[in-house]
Amino acid sequence: MSIVGYDGLPILKEILSTPGNEFCADCRTPLVHSECSWASVTLGCFMCITCASVHRNLGVQISRMKSVQLDKWTEDECLNLKNYGNIKVANIYAANKPEIYRHPHKDSPGILVDHWIRAKYYWKEFHAETTQIPVYLKGVKSGKLLKKGKQRGCWLERHFLLERLTNTIEYFDKPSTSGQKMLGQIELNSCYVLIADPSSVQEKPNCLHILYHHGHKLRSVFLSGPVREIVEWYYAIRAFQTQIGYSRNCVDTKCESHLEKTAAEGRGAWRRRWCILVADQILYYKNTMDPFPKGVVKLSKHDQIEKLHRLPKNLKSGPDYVFTLTTKKRTYFWGTESEELCHKWIDRIDAVLADMVD
């Protein structure tokens, strides 16, 4: 019921500060000091502006959004938020979330955040009363996706099969009913499955990036399709790897961007490379969607990383922000476009090194 002159902001701020509500219900971004918090009147939970934009696309019958700071609130709407809140809503809508399903955070790929919110509230895949098993946990997965060709770079329609008996992903030129020919096979025990950074695949923003061992090299395969299909393949592969005892391969990129790189020990010109930090290695490519990296830097426990405040005399002028990575074999010089990106790479590599054991 609307009440003339009712000021809901003080009570909303009080509810927002209660345990569980101080973080976004979907990506866990801190909200207490945010000047732009949102809440779902329908569901009774608080969230950040990024997740609120996904909620708006669900439709007001699922989730009707209001700004905590800017919109007018009724007493009944405030009472609904007080009666529910983020913890209670999570206990209803995320009660049956599978262990292999990632709870996204603010830096997670956008399509994983979008899928998480739709799976929770629209499809109700994790609802406390749900008895259906998600399609990516059913032990078999097949379907049609676009695959980027290795030679000409064009996108080709291929038919994929996730095969539990052989622990592989196989892909074919035609559906199984049409006398298909197998074109390739990826072993699940030696591959990483990632959501490609949208800036690296602008022509196909919803992309799956699979890295697997091809001889002595890591080969990249890029697959494109509808958002829901791509995310379900992502989780189907992660589920298979967990089931067959290769959960260590269920990793995500720690960092991914363009960096400037010089030749050995800083001698030579700076060259722009697309770099990916995944597991315990940095892969660097000439182009973002190349099938093979130009090089791989394998990290080890005693490697050292340092931001340079002044470039050595032997180093040619280049990026404004440079950090070094010293391994047993050599020192690598990396340059970034901003100080923020420089610190991000240093922090992410430091975190990888800190998790290593002797």
Short mmCIF file of C-alpha atoms in Angstrom, two decimals:
data_model
loop_
_atom_site.label_atom_id
_atom_site.label_comp_id
_atom_site.label_asym_id
_atom_site.label_seq_id
_atom_site.Cartn_x
_atom_site.Cartn_y
_atom_site.Cartn_z
CA MET A 1 0.00 0.00 0.00
CA SER A 2 1.32 3.47 -0.87
CA ILE A 3 1.47 5.93 1.97
CA VAL A 4 1.62 9.65 1.14
CA GLY A 5 4.83 11.17 2.49
CA TYR A 6 6.38 7.81 3.43
CA ASP A 7 10.19 7.94 3.31
CA GLY A 8 11.51 4.45 2.70
CA LEU A 9 15.22 5.34 2.38
CA PRO A 10 16.17 5.18 6.10
CA ILE A 11 14.53 1.77 6.59
CA LEU A 12 16.03 0.51 3.30
CA LYS A 13 19.53 1.52 4.43
CA GLU A 14 18.92 -0.26 7.73
CA ILE A 15 17.78 -3.44 5.94
CA LEU A 16 20.72 -3.17 3.52
CA SER A 17 23.20 -3.20 6.41
CA THR A 18 21.87 -6.47 7.91
CA PRO A 19 24.04 -9.61 7.44
CA GLY A 20 23.73 -11.04 3.94
CA ASN A 21 22.28 -7.91 2.39
CA GLU A 22 25.55 -5.97 2.36
CA PHE A 23 26.65 -7.89 -0.76
CA CYS A 24 24.96 -8.32 -4.14
CA ALA A 25 22.66 -11.37 -4.05
CA ASP A 26 24.08 -12.58 -7.37
CA CYS A 27 27.76 -11.55 -7.75
CA ARG A 28 28.64 -10.65 -4.12
CA THR A 29 29.80 -7.12 -4.93
CA PRO A 30 29.85 -5.02 -1.70
CA LEU A 31 26.79 -2.75 -1.46
CA VAL A 32 27.04 -1.01 1.91
CA HIS A 33 29.04 1.95 0.63
CA SER A 34 27.58 1.91 -2.86
CA GLU A 35 25.65 4.96 -4.01
CA CYS A 36 23.79 2.94 -6.62
CA SER A 37 22.22 -0.16 -5.03
CA TRP A 38 19.16 -1.89 -6.42
CA ALA A 39 16.57 -4.29 -5.07
CA SER A 40 14.02 -6.68 -6.53
CA VAL A 41 10.61 -5.79 -5.14
CA THR A 42 9.26 -9.12 -6.35
CA LEU A 43 12.00 -11.40 -4.97
CA GLY A 44 13.00 -9.39 -1.90
CA CYS A 45 16.78 -9.14 -2.39
CA PHE A 46 19.45 -6.49 -2.99
CA MET A 47 21.94 -6.35 -5.86
CA CYS A 48 24.46 -4.24 -7.76
CA ILE A 49 23.62 -2.20 -10.86
CA THR A 50 25.21 -4.77 -13.22
CA CYS A 51 23.09 -7.66 -11.98
CA ALA A 52 20.04 -5.40 -11.79
CA SER A 53 20.31 -4.86 -15.56
CA VAL A 54 20.00 -8.63 -16.08
CA HIS A 55 17.01 -8.78 -13.73
CA ARG A 56 15.24 -6.13 -15.81
CA ASN A 57 15.43 -8.44 -18.81
CA LEU A 58 13.68 -11.22 -16.88
CA GLY A 59 10.41 -9.29 -16.95
CA VAL A 60 8.55 -7.58 -14.11
CA GLN A 61 6.52 -10.75 -13.47
CA ILE A 62 9.79 -12.41 -12.37
CA SER A 63 11.75 -9.51 -10.90
CA ARG A 64 10.58 -5.88 -10.65
CA MET A 65 13.52 -3.61 -9.96
CA LYS A 66 13.81 -0.38 -7.98
CA SER A 67 16.75 1.83 -7.08
CA VAL A 68 17.38 2.00 -3.34
CA GLN A 69 18.57 5.61 -3.50
CA LEU A 70 16.51 7.10 -6.36
CA ASP A 71 13.06 5.48 -6.40
CA LYS A 72 10.08 5.99 -4.10
CA TRP A 73 9.25 2.99 -1.92
CA THR A 74 6.05 2.00 -0.15
CA GLU A 75 5.92 0.61 3.34
CA ASP A 76 4.74 -2.79 2.04
CA GLU A 77 7.69 -3.00 -0.40
CA CYS A 78 10.15 -2.24 2.41
CA LEU A 79 8.48 -4.81 4.63
CA ASN A 80 8.84 -7.46 1.89
CA LEU A 81 12.59 -6.81 1.69
CA LYS A 82 12.84 -7.03 5.46
CA ASN A 83 10.94 -10.33 5.56
CA TYR A 84 13.09 -11.92 2.85
CA GLY A 85 16.57 -10.51 2.20
CA ASN A 86 19.50 -12.04 0.35
CA ILE A 87 20.13 -15.03 2.62
CA LYS A 88 16.54 -16.25 2.64
CA VAL A 89 16.21 -15.73 -1.12
CA ALA A 90 19.44 -17.70 -1.70
CA ASN A 91 18.14 -20.55 0.49
CA ILE A 92 15.11 -20.74 -1.81
CA TYR A 93 16.52 -20.10 -5.29
CA ALA A 94 20.07 -21.50 -4.95
CA ALA A 95 19.43 -24.41 -2.56
CA ASN A 96 20.30 -27.05 -5.16
CA LYS A 97 23.19 -25.35 -6.96
CA PRO A 98 25.59 -28.07 -8.23
CA GLU A 99 29.10 -27.99 -6.79
CA ILE A 100 30.65 -27.58 -10.25
CA TYR A 101 28.52 -24.52 -10.98
CA ARG A 102 30.52 -21.33 -10.44
CA HIS A 103 29.08 -18.64 -8.22
CA PRO A 104 30.07 -15.62 -10.35
CA HIS A 105 31.77 -12.52 -8.99
CA LYS A 106 32.05 -8.97 -10.32
CA ASP A 107 34.94 -9.88 -12.67
CA SER A 108 33.31 -13.05 -14.06
CA PRO A 109 32.47 -13.21 -17.79
CA GLY A 110 29.17 -11.48 -18.51
CA ILE A 111 27.50 -14.54 -20.02
CA LEU A 112 28.19 -16.55 -16.84
CA VAL A 113 26.55 -13.84 -14.72
CA ASP A 114 23.60 -13.69 -17.12
CA HIS A 115 23.16 -17.49 -17.09
CA TRP A 116 23.47 -17.65 -13.28
CA ILE A 117 20.69 -15.11 -12.78
CA ARG A 118 18.39 -16.69 -15.38
CA ALA A 119 19.06 -20.20 -14.03
CA LYS A 120 18.23 -19.06 -10.47
CA TYR A 121 15.10 -17.02 -10.97
CA TYR A 122 13.73 -17.69 -14.48
CA TRP A 123 14.42 -21.39 -15.11
CA LYS A 124 14.58 -22.15 -11.35
CA GLU A 125 17.27 -24.79 -11.91
CA PHE A 126 18.52 -24.56 -8.31
CA HIS A 127 15.20 -23.92 -6.53
CA ALA A 128 14.62 -25.73 -3.21
CA GLU A 129 11.64 -27.56 -4.73
CA THR A 130 13.31 -28.43 -8.06
CA THR A 131 13.75 -32.13 -8.79
CA GLN A 132 14.96 -31.91 -12.41
CA ILE A 133 18.65 -32.47 -13.15
CA PRO A 134 20.28 -29.70 -15.24
CA VAL A 135 21.08 -30.79 -18.79
CA TYR A 136 24.82 -30.35 -18.24
CA LEU A 137 24.78 -32.97 -15.45
CA LYS A 138 22.99 -35.72 -17.36
CA GLY A 139 26.16 -37.52 -18.48
CA VAL A 140 25.76 -36.83 -22.20
CA LYS A 141 25.91 -33.69 -24.30
CA SER A 142 25.61 -33.19 -28.04
CA GLY A 143 24.69 -30.35 -30.31
CA LYS A 144 25.52 -27.99 -33.14
CA LEU A 145 28.01 -25.14 -32.69
CA LEU A 146 30.09 -22.89 -34.91
CA LYS A 147 33.83 -23.64 -34.83
CA LYS A 148 36.49 -21.20 -35.99
CA GLY A 149 38.61 -22.79 -38.72
CA LYS A 150 42.36 -23.10 -38.08
CA GLN A 151 43.51 -22.22 -41.59
CA ARG A 152 41.15 -19.70 -43.19
CA GLY A 153 39.65 -18.40 -39.95
CA CYS A 154 36.03 -18.74 -41.08
CA TRP A 155 33.30 -20.10 -38.81
CA LEU A 156 32.08 -23.58 -39.77
CA GLU A 157 29.07 -25.49 -38.49
CA ARG A 158 30.12 -28.62 -36.64
CA HIS A 159 28.31 -31.27 -34.60
CA PHE A 160 29.79 -32.04 -31.18
CA LEU A 161 29.50 -35.03 -28.87
CA LEU A 162 30.71 -35.17 -25.28
CA GLU A 163 31.45 -38.88 -24.90
CA ARG A 164 31.62 -40.29 -21.37
CA LEU A 165 32.90 -43.73 -22.45
CA THR A 166 36.01 -42.34 -24.14
CA ASN A 167 36.35 -39.18 -22.00
CA THR A 168 36.53 -37.06 -25.14
CA ILE A 169 34.79 -34.36 -27.11
CA GLU A 170 34.39 -35.43 -30.71
CA TYR A 171 33.24 -33.19 -33.55
CA PHE A 172 31.78 -34.13 -36.92
CA ASP A 173 30.87 -32.54 -40.24
CA LYS A 174 27.23 -33.72 -40.12
CA PRO A 175 24.58 -34.90 -37.65
CA SER A 176 24.78 -38.54 -36.56
CA THR A 177 21.94 -39.51 -38.92
CA SER A 178 23.72 -38.32 -42.07
CA GLY A 179 26.77 -40.54 -42.45
CA GLN A 180 28.96 -38.22 -40.45
CA LYS A 181 32.75 -37.98 -40.62
CA MET A 182 34.72 -37.32 -37.43
CA LEU A 183 36.95 -34.28 -37.90
CA GLY A 184 38.64 -34.09 -34.52
CA GLN A 185 38.83 -35.29 -30.94
CA ILE A 186 39.70 -33.48 -27.70
CA GLU A 187 40.71 -35.45 -24.60
CA LEU A 188 38.98 -34.19 -21.47
CA ASN A 189 41.88 -35.13 -19.20
CA SER A 190 44.23 -32.66 -20.89
CA CYS A 191 42.10 -29.65 -21.75
CA TYR A 192 40.99 -26.39 -20.17
CA VAL A 193 37.59 -24.92 -20.94
CA LEU A 194 37.24 -21.15 -20.68
CA ILE A 195 34.77 -18.44 -21.55
CA ALA A 196 36.61 -16.31 -24.10
CA ASP A 197 37.14 -12.65 -23.27
CA PRO A 198 34.62 -10.70 -25.43
CA SER A 199 37.35 -8.22 -26.44
CA SER A 200 39.31 -11.07 -28.04
CA VAL A 201 36.40 -12.42 -30.11
CA GLN A 202 34.43 -9.34 -31.10
CA GLU A 203 32.99 -11.04 -34.17
CA LYS A 204 31.42 -13.75 -31.97
CA PRO A 205 31.11 -12.35 -28.42
CA ASN A 206 29.58 -15.51 -26.86
CA CYS A 207 32.47 -17.90 -27.26
CA LEU A 208 33.83 -21.02 -25.62
CA HIS A 209 37.63 -21.28 -25.64
CA ILE A 210 39.01 -24.81 -25.28
CA LEU A 211 42.75 -25.30 -24.76
CA TYR A 212 44.07 -28.82 -25.26
CA HIS A 213 47.37 -30.56 -25.87
CA HIS A 214 48.07 -31.10 -29.56
CA GLY A 215 51.39 -32.91 -29.65
CA HIS A 216 53.77 -30.77 -27.60
CA LYS A 217 51.73 -27.59 -28.04
CA LEU A 218 48.57 -26.15 -26.57
CA ARG A 219 45.95 -25.76 -29.30
CA SER A 220 43.07 -23.27 -29.03
CA VAL A 221 39.60 -24.07 -30.34
CA PHE A 222 36.89 -21.40 -30.36
CA LEU A 223 33.21 -22.36 -30.40
CA SER A 224 30.26 -20.01 -30.78
CA GLY A 225 26.52 -20.39 -30.28
CA PRO A 226 23.54 -19.12 -28.26
CA VAL A 227 24.45 -17.94 -24.75
CA ARG A 228 22.57 -20.71 -22.95
CA GLU A 229 24.07 -23.42 -25.17
CA ILE A 230 27.64 -22.12 -24.75
CA VAL A 231 27.32 -21.95 -20.95
CA GLU A 232 25.77 -25.43 -20.77
CA TRP A 233 28.71 -26.84 -22.77
CA TYR A 234 31.07 -25.03 -20.40
CA TYR A 235 29.49 -26.67 -17.35
CA ALA A 236 29.03 -30.05 -19.04
CA ILE A 237 32.78 -30.25 -19.70
CA ARG A 238 33.61 -29.12 -16.14
CA ALA A 239 31.21 -31.75 -14.76
CA PHE A 240 32.82 -34.50 -16.86
CA GLN A 241 36.32 -33.47 -15.79
CA THR A 242 35.27 -33.58 -12.12
CA GLN A 243 33.64 -36.99 -12.53
CA ILE A 244 36.71 -38.55 -14.17
CA GLY A 245 39.08 -37.12 -11.56
CA TYR A 246 40.50 -34.15 -13.48
CA SER A 247 38.96 -31.35 -11.43
CA ARG A 248 42.37 -29.64 -11.43
CA ASN A 249 41.63 -28.73 -15.06
CA CYS A 250 38.45 -26.90 -13.97
CA VAL A 251 40.22 -23.54 -13.83
CA ASP A 252 39.46 -20.15 -15.24
CA THR A 253 41.65 -17.48 -16.72
CA LYS A 254 43.22 -15.44 -13.95
CA CYS A 255 43.97 -12.57 -16.33
CA GLU A 256 43.59 -11.92 -20.05
CA SER A 257 44.57 -8.81 -22.02
CA HIS A 258 46.98 -7.28 -24.49
CA LEU A 259 50.48 -6.73 -23.12
CA GLU A 260 53.65 -5.34 -24.66
CA LYS A 261 56.59 -7.75 -24.59
CA THR A 262 60.26 -7.44 -25.50
CA ALA A 263 62.80 -9.98 -26.64
CA ALA A 264 65.03 -11.80 -24.14
CA GLU A 265 66.33 -9.70 -21.24
CA GLY A 266 64.67 -6.56 -22.60
CA ARG A 267 66.77 -6.34 -25.76
CA GLY A 268 64.73 -5.57 -28.87
CA ALA A 269 61.51 -3.88 -29.86
CA TRP A 270 58.30 -4.01 -27.86
CA ARG A 271 55.68 -6.19 -29.50
CA ARG A 272 51.98 -6.32 -28.73
CA ARG A 273 50.81 -9.78 -27.65
CA TRP A 274 47.51 -11.23 -26.45
CA CYS A 275 48.30 -12.84 -23.09
CA ILE A 276 46.34 -15.34 -21.02
CA LEU A 277 47.16 -16.44 -17.48
CA VAL A 278 45.62 -19.86 -16.99
CA ALA A 279 46.51 -22.42 -14.32
CA ASP A 280 50.30 -22.03 -13.80
CA GLN A 281 51.29 -20.62 -17.17
CA ILE A 282 51.17 -17.47 -19.27
CA LEU A 283 50.35 -18.04 -22.93
CA TYR A 284 51.08 -15.23 -25.37
CA TYR A 285 49.75 -14.95 -28.92
CA LYS A 286 50.39 -12.71 -31.92
CA ASN A 287 46.64 -12.45 -32.53
CA THR A 288 43.76 -13.00 -30.10
CA MET A 289 42.31 -16.07 -31.84
CA ASP A 290 45.45 -17.79 -33.11
CA PRO A 291 45.27 -21.61 -32.81
CA PHE A 292 48.73 -21.84 -31.20
CA PRO A 293 50.61 -19.47 -28.86
CA LYS A 294 53.91 -17.93 -29.89
CA GLY A 295 55.24 -18.88 -26.49
CA VAL A 296 54.46 -20.22 -23.04
CA VAL A 297 55.90 -19.05 -19.72
CA LYS A 298 55.67 -21.80 -17.14
CA LEU A 299 55.47 -20.42 -13.61
CA SER A 300 57.21 -21.96 -10.60
CA LYS A 301 57.17 -21.35 -6.86
CA HIS A 302 60.37 -19.28 -6.72
CA ASP A 303 59.66 -16.95 -9.63
CA GLN A 304 59.74 -13.27 -8.76
CA ILE A 305 57.52 -10.49 -10.07
CA GLU A 306 58.15 -6.78 -9.67
CA LYS A 307 56.79 -3.50 -10.96
CA LEU A 308 59.51 -1.25 -12.43
CA HIS A 309 59.38 2.40 -11.43
CA ARG A 310 62.22 3.24 -13.80
CA LEU A 311 63.23 1.41 -16.97
CA PRO A 312 66.78 -0.04 -17.15
CA LYS A 313 69.15 1.80 -19.52
CA ASN A 314 69.39 -1.20 -21.85
CA LEU A 315 65.60 -1.29 -22.28
CA LYS A 316 64.17 0.51 -25.28
CA SER A 317 61.50 3.11 -24.53
CA GLY A 318 58.02 1.65 -24.61
CA PRO A 319 54.96 1.36 -22.37
CA ASP A 320 54.57 3.65 -19.36
CA TYR A 321 53.92 0.77 -16.97
CA VAL A 322 56.27 -2.23 -16.92
CA PHE A 323 56.65 -5.26 -14.69
CA THR A 324 59.21 -8.05 -14.73
CA LEU A 325 58.84 -11.76 -14.21
CA THR A 326 62.08 -13.50 -13.33
CA THR A 327 62.16 -17.27 -13.77
CA LYS A 328 65.02 -19.76 -13.54
CA LYS A 329 65.71 -19.33 -17.25
CA ARG A 330 65.33 -15.59 -17.86
CA THR A 331 63.71 -12.28 -17.01
CA TYR A 332 60.60 -11.28 -18.94
CA PHE A 333 59.60 -7.64 -19.39
CA TRP A 334 55.88 -6.89 -19.82
CA GLY A 335 54.28 -3.52 -20.50
CA THR A 336 50.69 -2.43 -19.93
CA GLU A 337 48.46 0.41 -21.09
CA SER A 338 47.52 1.50 -17.58
CA GLU A 339 48.80 1.31 -14.03
CA GLU A 340 45.58 -0.46 -13.00
CA LEU A 341 46.18 -3.25 -15.55
CA CYS A 342 49.81 -3.51 -14.45
CA HIS A 343 48.79 -4.05 -10.81
CA LYS A 344 46.09 -6.51 -11.90
CA TRP A 345 48.63 -8.74 -13.67
CA ILE A 346 51.08 -8.51 -10.78
CA ASP A 347 48.39 -9.39 -8.22
CA ARG A 348 47.04 -12.31 -10.27
CA ILE A 349 50.51 -13.80 -10.93
CA ASP A 350 51.43 -13.30 -7.26
CA ALA A 351 48.28 -15.20 -6.26
CA VAL A 352 49.22 -18.12 -8.55
CA LEU A 353 52.77 -18.23 -7.12
CA ALA A 354 51.46 -18.07 -3.54
CA ASP A 355 49.24 -21.13 -4.14
CA MET A 356 52.14 -23.26 -5.37
CA VAL A 357 53.87 -25.81 -3.19
CA ASP A 358 57.53 -26.77 -3.27
#
